């Protein structure tokens, strides 16, 4: 059961002080993109890092952002260039 | 710090004089971690050596074989784009565990992919072998997502005007490989000849396949 579908506009939760093993890079936190691919269900690395192997599966999405939305002050990036980051469902909200 | 002869489970080897060259703080940490894991029996030297040897069986040429097949077999190319893990398994390449999967990103005349792992150095090692040192550097990992054009130009790659760049940051368990465009003038090439044109850098996105000899 996936919360988000292809094309959905999503926002990455902003929590740069999150404790523990985090796979959501700070540079996309708080930024808006769209779901470019639904990777499926994966064991949550945030739990695996602490040795928890069973039962903790989360949905993973490839979220695409415009480069100029991420680096707002950088004029060097073309408006068409993008960056895609793999983000777990619990780090996303609908935009 | 080290005994004169460190006897591993298979063979002794001479003292490695770590004082004669300086290890970076990270390398020292890795060495210490390795010694602790070995001393506590959590891993064995035999397992470590076997894993390293297995990893070193893979080279970028394995990725090149996959790409060459995709260039010459449309059905395989479609399978590769739809489910790369399954497609490369047809050629005998399997990830080391159930967690990792592969996604292959096809370049087009208007789209070019660049792969990075900003968090560490995630790379499809089970297909391409070890990543190059620059891939693991802070410089590449930080700059590829900020200024992909600038980074590519430092590798000697300038894309045509109008080509969109898509940077991919492999932050989770999916591993990525670029499916570069087939060079012109290779219609009569065999799969082996095609594979020889495909460079490691073209599979990451900082380069293009070699041009066929004139």
Coordinates of C-alpha atoms in Angstrom, one line a residue:
Chain A
X1 CA 0.0 0.0 0.0
X2 CA 1.8 3.1 -1.3
X3 CA 0.8 6.5 0.1
X4 CA 2.1 8.3 -3.0
X5 CA 1.7 7.8 -6.7
X6 CA 3.8 8.6 -9.7
X7 CA 3.7 12.3 -10.4
X8 CA 2.5 13.3 -6.9
X9 CA 4.0 16.6 -5.7
X10 CA 5.7 15.9 -2.4
X11 CA 7.6 17.8 0.2
X12 CA 10.5 16.4 2.2
X13 CA 10.2 16.7 5.9
X14 CA 12.7 19.1 7.4
X15 CA 14.4 17.5 10.4
X16 CA 18.2 18.1 10.1
X17 CA 18.6 17.3 13.8
X18 CA 17.1 13.8 13.4
X19 CA 18.9 11.3 15.6
X20 CA 20.4 8.1 14.4
X21 CA 21.1 6.7 11.0
X22 CA 19.4 9.0 8.4
X23 CA 19.4 8.5 4.7
X24 CA 17.6 11.8 3.7
X25 CA 20.3 14.3 2.8
X26 CA 19.9 17.7 4.4
X27 CA 20.0 19.5 1.1
X28 CA 16.6 18.2 0.1
X29 CA 14.9 18.5 3.5
X30 CA 12.1 21.0 3.3
X31 CA 12.2 21.0 -0.5
X32 CA 9.5 20.1 -3.0
X33 CA 9.7 17.6 -5.8
X34 CA 7.6 15.0 -7.5
X35 CA 7.5 11.2 -7.4
X36 CA 9.4 10.0 -10.4
X37 CA 9.5 6.3 -9.5
X38 CA 8.1 3.9 -6.9
X39 CA 10.9 1.6 -6.0
X40 CA 8.9 -0.7 -3.7
X41 CA 9.3 -1.9 -0.1
X42 CA 12.6 -2.1 1.6
X43 CA 13.9 -2.9 5.0
X44 CA 14.4 0.4 6.8
X45 CA 18.1 1.2 7.0
X46 CA 17.4 3.5 9.9
X47 CA 16.5 0.4 11.9
X48 CA 18.9 -2.0 10.3
X49 CA 21.8 0.3 11.4
X50 CA 20.8 -0.7 15.0
X51 CA 20.6 -4.4 14.3
X52 CA 16.9 -4.6 13.9
X53 CA 16.4 -7.0 11.1
X54 CA 12.8 -8.0 11.1
X55 CA 9.5 -6.4 10.4
X56 CA 10.5 -2.9 9.6
X57 CA 9.7 -2.3 6.0
X58 CA 9.1 1.1 4.5
X59 CA 8.2 2.3 1.0
X60 CA 10.9 3.9 -1.1
X61 CA 10.4 6.5 -3.8
X62 CA 12.7 8.3 -6.3
X63 CA 11.8 11.9 -5.9
X64 CA 12.9 14.4 -8.6
X65 CA 13.7 18.0 -7.8
X66 CA 14.6 20.9 -10.1
X67 CA 18.2 21.7 -9.4
X68 CA 17.4 25.4 -9.3
X69 CA 14.8 24.7 -6.5
X70 CA 17.5 23.1 -4.4
X71 CA 20.3 25.6 -4.9
X72 CA 18.3 28.7 -5.1
X73 CA 21.2 31.2 -5.4
X74 CA 23.1 29.2 -8.0
X75 CA 22.5 30.8 -11.5
X76 CA 24.8 28.3 -13.2
X77 CA 22.2 25.5 -13.2
X78 CA 19.8 25.3 -16.2
X79 CA 16.2 25.4 -15.4
X80 CA 15.7 22.0 -17.0
X81 CA 18.4 20.1 -14.9
X82 CA 17.2 18.0 -12.0
X83 CA 18.3 15.8 -9.2
X84 CA 16.6 12.6 -8.1
X85 CA 17.0 11.3 -4.6
X86 CA 15.7 8.0 -3.1
X87 CA 13.6 8.9 -0.1
X88 CA 11.6 6.8 2.3
X89 CA 7.8 7.4 2.7
X90 CA 8.0 8.5 6.3
X91 CA 10.2 11.4 5.2
X92 CA 7.6 12.7 2.8
X93 CA 4.3 14.7 3.0
X94 CA 2.0 15.8 0.2
X95 CA 2.8 19.2 -1.1
Chain B
X1 CA 50.8 -2.2 17.2
X2 CA 51.3 -5.1 14.9
X3 CA 53.2 -8.4 15.5
X4 CA 56.2 -9.0 13.3
X5 CA 54.3 -11.7 11.4
X6 CA 50.6 -11.5 11.4
X7 CA 49.4 -15.0 10.9
X8 CA 46.0 -15.1 9.2
X9 CA 44.1 -18.3 8.7
X10 CA 45.7 -19.0 5.4
X11 CA 49.2 -17.5 5.3
X12 CA 51.7 -15.5 7.3
X13 CA 52.9 -12.2 5.7
X14 CA 55.6 -9.8 6.7
X15 CA 55.1 -7.0 9.1
X16 CA 53.3 -4.1 7.5
X17 CA 55.1 -1.1 8.7
X18 CA 52.3 1.4 9.1
X19 CA 54.7 3.9 10.6
X20 CA 56.5 4.2 7.3
X21 CA 53.6 5.9 5.7
X22 CA 50.8 7.8 7.4
X23 CA 47.3 6.4 7.3
X24 CA 44.5 8.9 7.2
X25 CA 42.4 9.0 10.4
X26 CA 39.6 7.1 8.5
X27 CA 42.0 4.4 7.3
X28 CA 43.3 4.0 10.9
X29 CA 39.8 3.7 12.2
X30 CA 39.0 1.0 9.6
X31 CA 42.2 -0.9 10.5
X32 CA 41.3 -0.8 14.2
X33 CA 37.8 -1.8 13.6
X34 CA 38.9 -4.7 11.5
X35 CA 41.3 -5.9 14.2
X36 CA 38.6 -5.7 16.9
X37 CA 36.1 -7.6 14.7
X38 CA 38.7 -10.3 14.0
X39 CA 39.9 -10.5 17.7
X40 CA 36.3 -10.9 18.9
X41 CA 35.6 -13.6 16.2
X42 CA 32.8 -11.6 14.7
X43 CA 34.4 -12.0 11.3
X44 CA 37.3 -14.3 10.2
X45 CA 40.2 -13.3 8.0
X46 CA 39.1 -16.0 5.7
X47 CA 35.7 -14.4 5.3
X48 CA 37.2 -11.0 4.8
X49 CA 39.7 -12.3 2.1
X50 CA 37.0 -14.2 0.3
X51 CA 34.7 -11.2 0.2
X52 CA 37.4 -9.0 -1.1
X53 CA 38.4 -11.6 -3.8
X54 CA 34.8 -11.9 -4.8
X55 CA 34.4 -8.2 -5.1
X56 CA 37.5 -8.0 -7.2
X57 CA 36.1 -10.5 -9.7
X58 CA 33.8 -7.8 -10.9
X59 CA 35.0 -5.0 -13.1
X60 CA 33.5 -2.3 -15.3
X61 CA 33.8 -4.7 -18.2
X62 CA 31.0 -6.6 -16.7
X63 CA 28.8 -3.5 -16.9
X64 CA 30.1 -3.0 -20.4
X65 CA 28.9 -6.5 -21.4
X66 CA 25.4 -5.6 -20.1
X67 CA 25.3 -2.4 -22.1
X68 CA 26.6 -4.0 -25.3
X69 CA 23.8 -6.5 -25.1
X70 CA 21.3 -3.8 -24.6
X71 CA 22.6 -1.9 -27.6
X72 CA 22.2 -5.0 -29.8
X73 CA 19.0 -6.6 -28.4
X74 CA 16.0 -4.4 -28.1
X75 CA 14.0 -6.9 -26.0
X76 CA 16.9 -7.2 -23.5
X77 CA 17.2 -3.4 -23.4
X78 CA 13.5 -3.1 -22.5
X79 CA 13.9 -5.7 -19.8
X80 CA 16.9 -3.9 -18.5
X81 CA 15.0 -0.6 -18.2
X82 CA 11.9 -2.2 -16.7
X83 CA 13.7 -4.5 -14.2
X84 CA 17.5 -4.2 -14.3
X85 CA 18.1 -6.6 -11.4
X86 CA 16.2 -9.4 -13.2
X87 CA 17.8 -8.6 -16.5
X88 CA 21.4 -8.7 -15.3
X89 CA 20.7 -11.9 -13.4
X90 CA 20.1 -13.4 -16.9
X91 CA 23.8 -12.8 -17.4
X92 CA 24.8 -14.2 -14.1
X93 CA 25.1 -11.0 -12.0
X94 CA 23.4 -11.1 -8.6
X95 CA 23.5 -8.7 -5.7
X96 CA 25.1 -10.0 -2.5
X97 CA 21.9 -9.8 -0.5
X98 CA 18.2 -9.3 -0.8
X99 CA 18.3 -5.6 0.0
X100 CA 20.1 -4.2 -3.0
X101 CA 18.5 -3.7 -6.4
X102 CA 19.7 -2.2 -9.7
X103 CA 18.2 0.5 -11.8
X104 CA 19.7 1.3 -15.2
X105 CA 19.2 4.8 -16.5
X106 CA 19.1 5.2 -20.3
X107 CA 20.6 8.3 -21.8
X108 CA 18.9 9.8 -24.8
X109 CA 19.9 12.6 -27.2
X110 CA 18.3 15.1 -24.8
X111 CA 18.9 13.5 -21.4
X112 CA 22.2 12.6 -19.6
X113 CA 22.4 11.0 -16.2
X114 CA 25.1 11.5 -13.6
X115 CA 25.3 9.1 -10.6
X116 CA 26.6 10.0 -7.1
X117 CA 26.2 8.9 -3.5
X118 CA 26.5 12.0 -1.4
X119 CA 26.2 10.1 1.9
X120 CA 29.0 7.6 1.3
X121 CA 30.0 5.7 -1.9
X122 CA 27.0 3.5 -2.9
X123 CA 27.8 1.9 -6.2
X124 CA 26.8 -1.3 -8.0
X125 CA 29.9 -3.1 -6.7
X126 CA 28.5 -6.5 -7.4
X127 CA 28.3 -5.6 -11.1
X128 CA 31.1 -3.1 -11.7
X129 CA 33.5 -3.9 -8.9
X130 CA 35.1 -1.2 -6.7
X131 CA 34.3 2.5 -7.5
X132 CA 37.2 4.8 -8.4
X133 CA 38.7 6.8 -5.5
X134 CA 37.4 10.1 -6.9
X135 CA 33.8 8.8 -6.7
X136 CA 34.3 8.4 -2.9
X137 CA 35.9 11.8 -2.5
X138 CA 34.1 14.6 -0.6
X139 CA 34.8 16.8 -3.6
X140 CA 32.8 14.6 -6.0
X141 CA 30.1 13.7 -3.6
X142 CA 29.4 17.3 -2.7
X143 CA 29.9 19.0 -6.0
X144 CA 28.2 16.6 -8.3
X145 CA 24.8 17.6 -6.8
X146 CA 25.6 21.3 -6.8
X147 CA 27.3 21.8 -10.1
X148 CA 27.0 18.7 -12.3
X149 CA 28.1 20.6 -15.5
X150 CA 31.2 21.9 -13.8
X151 CA 32.2 18.5 -12.5
X152 CA 31.6 16.9 -15.9
X153 CA 33.7 19.5 -17.6
X154 CA 36.6 18.7 -15.3
X155 CA 36.4 15.1 -16.6
X156 CA 36.5 16.5 -20.1
X157 CA 32.8 16.1 -20.8
X158 CA 30.8 18.9 -22.3
X159 CA 27.3 18.0 -23.3
X160 CA 25.5 19.5 -26.3
X161 CA 23.3 22.5 -25.8
X162 CA 19.8 21.4 -24.9
X163 CA 20.8 18.2 -23.2
X164 CA 19.1 17.9 -19.8
X165 CA 21.1 16.7 -16.9
X166 CA 19.6 14.4 -14.3
X167 CA 21.8 13.8 -11.2
X168 CA 20.9 10.7 -9.2
X169 CA 21.8 10.5 -5.5
X170 CA 21.8 6.8 -4.4
X171 CA 20.7 7.3 -0.9
X172 CA 19.1 4.0 -0.2
X173 CA 19.5 0.4 -1.3
X174 CA 18.9 0.9 -5.0
X175 CA 22.1 1.0 -7.1
X176 CA 22.4 2.8 -10.4
X177 CA 24.2 2.4 -13.7
X178 CA 24.0 4.6 -16.8
X179 CA 23.0 3.1 -20.1
X180 CA 25.0 5.4 -22.4
X181 CA 24.1 6.2 -26.0
X182 CA 25.6 4.0 -28.6
X183 CA 28.4 5.8 -30.5
X184 CA 27.8 6.5 -34.2
X185 CA 29.5 4.4 -36.7
X186 CA 29.3 1.2 -34.8
X187 CA 26.5 -0.5 -36.8
X188 CA 28.8 -3.4 -37.8
X189 CA 30.5 -3.8 -34.5
X190 CA 30.2 -7.1 -32.7
X191 CA 29.1 -7.2 -29.1
X192 CA 32.7 -7.6 -27.9
X193 CA 33.8 -4.6 -30.0
X194 CA 31.0 -2.5 -28.6
X195 CA 31.9 -3.6 -25.0
X196 CA 35.4 -2.4 -25.5
X197 CA 34.2 1.1 -26.2
X198 CA 32.2 1.4 -23.0
X199 CA 34.3 3.0 -20.2
X200 CA 33.7 2.9 -16.5
X201 CA 33.3 6.7 -16.5
X202 CA 30.5 6.4 -19.1
X203 CA 28.6 4.0 -16.7
X204 CA 28.8 6.6 -13.9
X205 CA 28.0 9.6 -16.2
X206 CA 31.3 11.6 -16.1
X207 CA 32.2 10.4 -19.5
X208 CA 30.9 9.0 -22.8
X209 CA 31.8 5.8 -24.5
X210 CA 34.9 5.9 -26.7
X211 CA 34.4 6.8 -30.3
X212 CA 35.1 3.9 -32.8
X213 CA 38.6 4.1 -34.3
X214 CA 38.5 6.0 -37.6

